[in-house]
Amino acid sequence: MAESFEKGAKAVVIDPGDLHLDPVFEFVDNTGLQVVANWNTHAHFDHIIGVDVLRDRYGIPAWVHEADAPVWAKAHVAHEQFLGASAPAVAKPDQYMHDGDTLTLGTETFTVWHTPGHSPGSVCLVGNEIVFSGDTLFAGTIGRTDLEGSSPEDMRQSLARILDWHDDLMIYPGHGVPTKMAVERQNNRFLREIASRFS
């Protein structure tokens, strides 16, 4: 896999949800990639707790949607509550994303889609052929809406928006396996329900 990357090519790390990022560092070293930023689809601890480890290593800016700033500030507390293990507080984000912003990586451009529901500041990063959907959309299901700051109604509105994605779009979710929009449009019961409601 390492051979498929051009040495020195720019790269971003999305959602570093672990304090132990040695596999990431090893991959970057082996491929010769140049890490230039950290993009975060939302601020739950299992997506950002390793942000400062990245920043210490590469001196890069960390991005998140501004609506998740309060979630970000409490990520270390949630880490201890859910996992029973202490973690340091994550320093403030360097940059805030907003709906409609464009993020550029080399020749690739991603549009920020604000998709609240799982968290107030959840986003999907949508390119021409791929999307990083965070915990908004998974293969066959969607993100939880029973957490602090979650909103079932916001999630319904967000799902209605992403029905505009084209069928060939490859989706890389925050957990689980990649999928394709055509597959989700046909098989994901949550999307099907929203499609029938908003049609």
Tab-separated table of C-alpha atoms in Angstrom:
chain	number	residue	atom	x	y	z
A	1	MET	CA	0.000	0.000	0.000
A	2	ALA	CA	2.810	2.410	0.823
A	3	GLU	CA	4.110	2.218	-2.756
A	4	SER	CA	0.915	3.828	-4.122
A	5	PHE	CA	1.712	7.201	-2.560
A	6	GLU	CA	3.976	9.790	-4.093
A	7	LYS	CA	6.733	10.629	-1.642
A	8	GLY	CA	6.281	14.102	-0.236
A	9	ALA	CA	2.605	14.262	-1.155
A	10	LYS	CA	0.487	16.327	1.213
A	11	ALA	CA	-1.820	14.502	3.603
A	12	VAL	CA	-4.300	15.193	6.389
A	13	VAL	CA	-5.192	13.057	9.383
A	14	ILE	CA	-8.924	12.826	10.056
A	15	ASP	CA	-10.355	12.087	13.518
A	16	PRO	CA	-7.356	10.867	15.571
A	17	GLY	CA	-9.388	9.097	18.260
A	18	ASP	CA	-6.572	7.419	20.195
A	19	LEU	CA	-3.666	8.646	22.279
A	20	HIS	CA	-1.444	5.970	20.756
A	21	LEU	CA	-0.866	6.953	17.138
A	22	ASP	CA	2.242	4.924	16.374
A	23	PRO	CA	0.538	3.087	13.471
A	24	VAL	CA	-0.292	6.469	11.916
A	25	PHE	CA	3.245	7.751	12.382
A	26	GLU	CA	4.701	4.556	10.953
A	27	PHE	CA	2.454	4.779	7.901
A	28	VAL	CA	3.396	8.422	7.317
A	29	ASP	CA	7.098	7.635	7.706
A	30	ASN	CA	6.925	4.646	5.363
A	31	THR	CA	5.079	6.558	2.659
A	32	GLY	CA	7.005	9.808	2.989
A	33	LEU	CA	3.788	11.787	3.209
A	34	GLN	CA	3.793	15.398	4.381
A	35	VAL	CA	1.065	15.855	7.011
A	36	VAL	CA	-0.279	19.401	6.728
A	37	ALA	CA	-3.490	19.426	8.765
A	38	ASN	CA	-5.865	17.594	11.058
A	39	TRP	CA	-9.533	17.675	10.073
A	40	ASN	CA	-12.159	16.482	12.546
A	41	THR	CA	-15.700	15.477	11.623
A	42	HIS	CA	-16.856	16.172	15.182
A	43	ALA	CA	-15.456	16.498	18.680
A	44	HIS	CA	-16.393	13.323	20.549
A	45	PHE	CA	-13.412	11.921	22.434
A	46	ASP	CA	-13.113	8.836	20.236
A	47	HIS	CA	-12.413	11.155	17.313
A	48	ILE	CA	-10.180	13.887	18.788
A	49	ILE	CA	-8.402	12.622	21.909
A	50	GLY	CA	-5.159	12.192	19.920
A	51	VAL	CA	-5.203	15.676	18.367
A	52	ASP	CA	-2.446	17.072	20.566
A	53	VAL	CA	-0.276	14.024	19.913
A	54	LEU	CA	-0.546	14.890	16.217
A	55	ARG	CA	0.112	18.576	16.771
A	56	ASP	CA	3.174	17.802	18.879
A	57	ARG	CA	4.531	15.538	16.153
A	58	TYR	CA	3.815	17.603	13.048
A	59	GLY	CA	3.032	21.152	14.218
A	60	ILE	CA	-0.197	21.180	12.199
A	61	PRO	CA	-3.500	23.019	12.721
A	62	ALA	CA	-6.554	21.149	13.995
A	63	TRP	CA	-9.951	21.952	12.499
A	64	VAL	CA	-13.489	21.300	13.770
A	65	HIS	CA	-16.904	22.913	13.385
A	66	GLU	CA	-17.394	25.754	15.842
A	67	ALA	CA	-20.656	24.299	17.181
A	68	ASP	CA	-18.657	21.419	18.670
A	69	ALA	CA	-16.291	23.676	20.645
A	70	PRO	CA	-18.029	22.827	23.971
A	71	VAL	CA	-17.872	19.103	23.152
A	72	TRP	CA	-14.158	19.467	22.349
A	73	ALA	CA	-13.488	21.119	25.699
A	74	LYS	CA	-14.999	18.167	27.573
A	75	ALA	CA	-13.526	15.348	25.468
A	76	HIS	CA	-11.061	14.287	28.177
A	77	VAL	CA	-13.893	14.074	30.708
A	78	ALA	CA	-15.959	11.899	28.371
A	79	HIS	CA	-12.903	9.706	27.739
A	80	GLU	CA	-12.658	8.937	31.442
A	81	GLN	CA	-16.414	8.461	31.837
A	82	PHE	CA	-16.727	6.015	28.962
A	83	LEU	CA	-13.389	4.200	29.155
A	84	GLY	CA	-12.446	4.601	32.811
A	85	ALA	CA	-9.026	5.918	31.815
A	86	SER	CA	-7.720	9.433	32.297
A	87	ALA	CA	-6.624	11.550	29.353
A	88	PRO	CA	-5.240	15.076	29.144
A	89	ALA	CA	-7.503	17.917	28.067
A	90	VAL	CA	-7.206	18.658	24.367
A	91	ALA	CA	-5.942	22.167	23.589
A	92	LYS	CA	-8.334	24.429	21.704
A	93	PRO	CA	-8.838	23.972	17.953
A	94	ASP	CA	-6.715	26.118	15.669
A	95	GLN	CA	-9.389	26.680	13.027
A	96	TYR	CA	-13.158	26.408	12.841
A	97	MET	CA	-15.085	24.963	9.900
A	98	HIS	CA	-18.398	26.341	8.680
A	99	ASP	CA	-21.011	24.956	6.360
A	100	GLY	CA	-19.989	25.498	2.754
A	101	ASP	CA	-16.289	26.032	3.466
A	102	THR	CA	-13.859	24.369	1.080
A	103	LEU	CA	-10.789	22.535	2.328
A	104	THR	CA	-8.011	21.818	-0.134
A	105	LEU	CA	-5.523	18.974	-0.108
A	106	GLY	CA	-3.197	19.032	-3.088
A	107	THR	CA	-5.463	18.898	-6.117
A	108	GLU	CA	-8.432	17.602	-4.083
A	109	THR	CA	-11.116	19.909	-2.725
A	110	PHE	CA	-13.608	18.977	-0.010
A	111	THR	CA	-16.740	20.911	0.872
A	112	VAL	CA	-17.813	21.105	4.513
A	113	TRP	CA	-21.400	19.955	5.004
A	114	HIS	CA	-22.677	20.788	8.479
A	115	THR	CA	-24.727	17.728	9.443
A	116	PRO	CA	-25.774	18.101	13.103
A	117	GLY	CA	-27.635	15.326	14.842
A	118	HIS	CA	-24.989	13.067	16.315
A	119	SER	CA	-23.371	16.190	17.747
A	120	PRO	CA	-24.099	19.895	17.264
A	121	GLY	CA	-21.030	20.397	15.084
A	122	SER	CA	-20.916	17.168	13.117
A	123	VAL	CA	-19.758	17.618	9.533
A	124	CYS	CA	-19.231	15.540	6.429
A	125	LEU	CA	-16.277	16.356	4.199
A	126	VAL	CA	-17.483	15.906	0.647
A	127	GLY	CA	-15.158	15.561	-2.340
A	128	ASN	CA	-15.915	14.770	-5.972
A	129	GLU	CA	-15.611	11.015	-5.510
A	130	ILE	CA	-15.343	10.399	-1.755
A	131	VAL	CA	-16.840	11.689	1.470
A	132	PHE	CA	-15.696	11.373	5.061
A	133	SER	CA	-19.022	11.104	6.854
A	134	GLY	CA	-17.868	10.944	10.473
A	135	ASP	CA	-20.662	9.594	12.665
A	136	THR	CA	-23.472	10.995	10.542
A	137	LEU	CA	-23.806	8.057	8.148
A	138	PHE	CA	-22.492	4.503	8.427
A	139	ALA	CA	-22.906	1.445	6.246
A	140	GLY	CA	-26.469	0.402	6.948
A	141	THR	CA	-27.149	2.801	9.791
A	142	ILE	CA	-26.557	6.286	11.232
A	143	GLY	CA	-24.896	7.853	14.254
A	144	ARG	CA	-26.465	7.777	17.706
A	145	THR	CA	-28.835	10.569	18.652
A	146	ASP	CA	-29.253	9.723	22.333
A	147	LEU	CA	-26.053	11.384	23.556
A	148	GLU	CA	-25.637	14.759	25.237
A	149	GLY	CA	-25.931	17.396	22.523
A	150	SER	CA	-27.471	14.959	20.035
A	151	SER	CA	-30.738	15.746	18.281
A	152	PRO	CA	-32.983	13.294	16.420
A	153	GLU	CA	-34.702	16.160	14.589
A	154	ASP	CA	-31.380	17.678	13.512
A	155	MET	CA	-30.295	14.247	12.303
A	156	ARG	CA	-33.441	13.920	10.193
A	157	GLN	CA	-32.743	17.291	8.598
A	158	SER	CA	-29.112	16.344	7.955
A	159	LEU	CA	-30.081	13.043	6.359
A	160	ALA	CA	-32.535	14.865	4.132
A	161	ARG	CA	-29.666	17.084	2.929
A	162	ILE	CA	-27.297	14.250	2.134
A	163	LEU	CA	-29.875	12.587	-0.066
A	164	ASP	CA	-28.482	15.045	-2.640
A	165	TRP	CA	-25.181	13.143	-2.767
A	166	HIS	CA	-24.621	11.364	-6.078
A	167	ASP	CA	-24.848	7.581	-6.148
A	168	ASP	CA	-21.211	6.978	-7.082
A	169	LEU	CA	-19.893	8.790	-4.019
A	170	MET	CA	-17.696	6.505	-1.900
A	171	ILE	CA	-18.403	6.978	1.809
A	172	TYR	CA	-15.770	6.529	4.503
A	173	PRO	CA	-17.541	6.630	7.880
A	174	GLY	CA	-16.062	7.284	11.300
A	175	HIS	CA	-16.592	3.634	12.269
A	176	GLY	CA	-17.028	0.449	10.295
A	177	VAL	CA	-16.560	-0.319	6.632
A	178	PRO	CA	-16.705	2.007	3.612
A	179	THR	CA	-19.865	2.025	1.549
A	180	LYS	CA	-21.364	3.703	-1.495
A	181	MET	CA	-24.175	6.210	-1.623
A	182	ALA	CA	-26.150	4.087	-4.077
A	183	VAL	CA	-26.063	1.192	-1.623
A	184	GLU	CA	-27.136	3.355	1.297
A	185	ARG	CA	-29.913	5.002	-0.685
A	186	GLN	CA	-31.330	1.559	-1.437
A	187	ASN	CA	-30.586	-0.359	1.778
A	188	ASN	CA	-30.196	2.065	4.680
A	189	ARG	CA	-33.607	2.120	6.363
A	190	PHE	CA	-32.974	5.542	7.895
A	191	LEU	CA	-32.255	7.131	4.529
A	192	ARG	CA	-35.187	5.319	2.952
A	193	GLU	CA	-37.504	6.629	5.670
A	194	ILE	CA	-36.251	10.180	5.186
A	195	ALA	CA	-36.567	9.895	1.412
A	196	SER	CA	-40.180	8.795	1.711
A	197	ARG	CA	-40.935	11.567	4.212
A	198	PHE	CA	-39.413	14.383	2.166
A	199	SER	CA	-40.438	13.148	-1.292
